[in-house]
Each structure stands twice: as C-alpha cells, then as structure tokens.
Amino acid sequence: IDIVENIEQRQVKISITDTGYGICEKKVNLVFEPFNRLGAEASNIEGTGIGLVITKKIIEMMGGKIGFDSVVDKGSVFWVKLPISDG
C-alpha cells in the first residue's frame, strides 16, 4: 500500500498493488460494472462482483475518485484519491 499526500492539490492518494492476472484492455470498461466478475465466475476465485462498485460509489460520495492501471500477467494498481479535509 502506498499513500501519497499532495497538499497543493489538497488530496491524498492511496494505491494498492497486486500481482494477479491483470486486466486485459477489452475488459477495462467492465471493472466497475455490478456483478461482472470478468470471467472469474468460471474459476475458484470467490466474489460476487460488487465490491468495486460499492467502493466506487462511496469514494465518489466523499468527493473522490477511484481508478486503476493494469498489465496482463503482471497485475494491477488500484488507486483512490480523496480530498483532504480542513478539519
């Protein structure tokens, strides 16, 4: 987990890196779609496909953004940017 504060832009960025399968370019637009497991439903990987959808909604409600960068067969870096509060 990497945490970076950017005082000038008044935000904090939290990045989480995994070394999993990565996400291919044709599935990038499907990552935050509810119940879409990107083909993992045919594997032994558990989940329902709603975790990132819920997380995105909460982050956006707090005035933040969520996104990711991914390389197939290398993994992904998911990041969250949140505004720094005055108090």
Coordinates of C-alpha atoms in Angstrom, one line a residue:
I1 CA 0.0 0.0 0.0
D2 CA 1.3 3.4 -1.0
I3 CA -0.1 6.6 0.5
V4 CA 0.9 10.0 -1.0
E5 CA -0.4 13.4 0.2
N6 CA -0.5 16.2 -2.3
I7 CA -1.0 19.3 -0.1
E8 CA -1.0 21.7 -3.1
Q9 CA -3.9 19.8 -4.8
R10 CA -5.4 19.1 -1.4
Q11 CA -5.8 15.4 -1.8
V12 CA -4.4 12.1 -0.6
K13 CA -3.8 9.2 -3.0
I14 CA -3.8 5.6 -1.8
S15 CA -2.6 2.9 -4.1
I16 CA -2.8 -0.8 -3.7
T17 CA -0.7 -3.1 -5.9
D18 CA -1.5 -6.8 -6.6
T19 CA 0.5 -9.3 -8.7
G20 CA -2.5 -11.2 -10.0
Y21 CA -3.6 -11.9 -13.6
G22 CA -4.0 -8.2 -14.6
I23 CA -7.0 -6.9 -16.6
C24 CA -6.9 -7.0 -20.4
E25 CA -7.7 -3.8 -22.3
K26 CA -11.0 -5.1 -23.6
K27 CA -12.3 -5.6 -20.1
V28 CA -11.1 -2.3 -18.6
N29 CA -14.5 -0.6 -19.1
L30 CA -16.3 -3.5 -17.3
V31 CA -14.3 -3.4 -14.0
F32 CA -16.8 -1.1 -12.2
E33 CA -19.9 -2.8 -13.6
P34 CA -22.1 -4.6 -11.0
F35 CA -21.9 -8.4 -10.8
N36 CA -19.4 -8.6 -13.7
R37 CA -16.6 -10.8 -12.5
L38 CA -14.7 -10.5 -15.8
G39 CA -14.7 -14.3 -16.3
A40 CA -13.7 -15.2 -12.8
E41 CA -17.0 -16.9 -12.2
A42 CA -15.7 -19.9 -14.0
S43 CA -12.7 -20.2 -11.6
N44 CA -12.2 -20.9 -7.9
I45 CA -11.8 -17.2 -7.1
E46 CA -14.5 -16.1 -4.8
G47 CA -16.6 -13.0 -5.0
T48 CA -19.9 -11.5 -6.3
G49 CA -18.6 -8.7 -8.5
I50 CA -20.0 -5.8 -6.4
G51 CA -17.1 -4.9 -4.1
L52 CA -15.5 -2.4 -6.5
V53 CA -19.0 -1.0 -7.5
I54 CA -19.8 -0.3 -3.8
T55 CA -16.3 1.2 -3.2
K56 CA -16.6 3.5 -6.2
K57 CA -19.9 4.8 -5.0
I58 CA -18.6 5.5 -1.5
I59 CA -15.4 7.2 -2.8
E60 CA -17.4 9.4 -5.2
M61 CA -19.9 10.3 -2.4
M62 CA -16.8 11.6 -0.5
G63 CA -15.8 13.7 -3.4
G64 CA -13.0 11.4 -4.5
K65 CA -12.1 9.2 -7.5
I66 CA -11.1 5.6 -8.0
G67 CA -9.2 4.0 -10.8
F68 CA -6.6 1.5 -11.8
D69 CA -3.7 0.7 -14.1
S70 CA -3.2 -2.9 -15.2
V71 CA -0.8 -5.1 -17.2
V72 CA -1.9 -8.6 -18.2
D73 CA 0.1 -11.3 -16.5
K74 CA 1.8 -8.7 -14.2
G75 CA -1.0 -7.3 -12.0
S76 CA -2.9 -4.1 -11.3
V77 CA -2.5 -1.0 -9.2
F78 CA -5.8 0.3 -7.9
W79 CA -5.8 3.8 -6.5
V80 CA -8.2 6.1 -4.6
K81 CA -7.9 9.9 -4.5
L82 CA -9.7 11.7 -1.7
P83 CA -9.9 15.4 -0.8
I84 CA -8.0 16.5 2.3
S85 CA -10.5 17.9 4.8
D86 CA -9.9 21.2 6.6
G87 CA -10.9 19.8 9.9

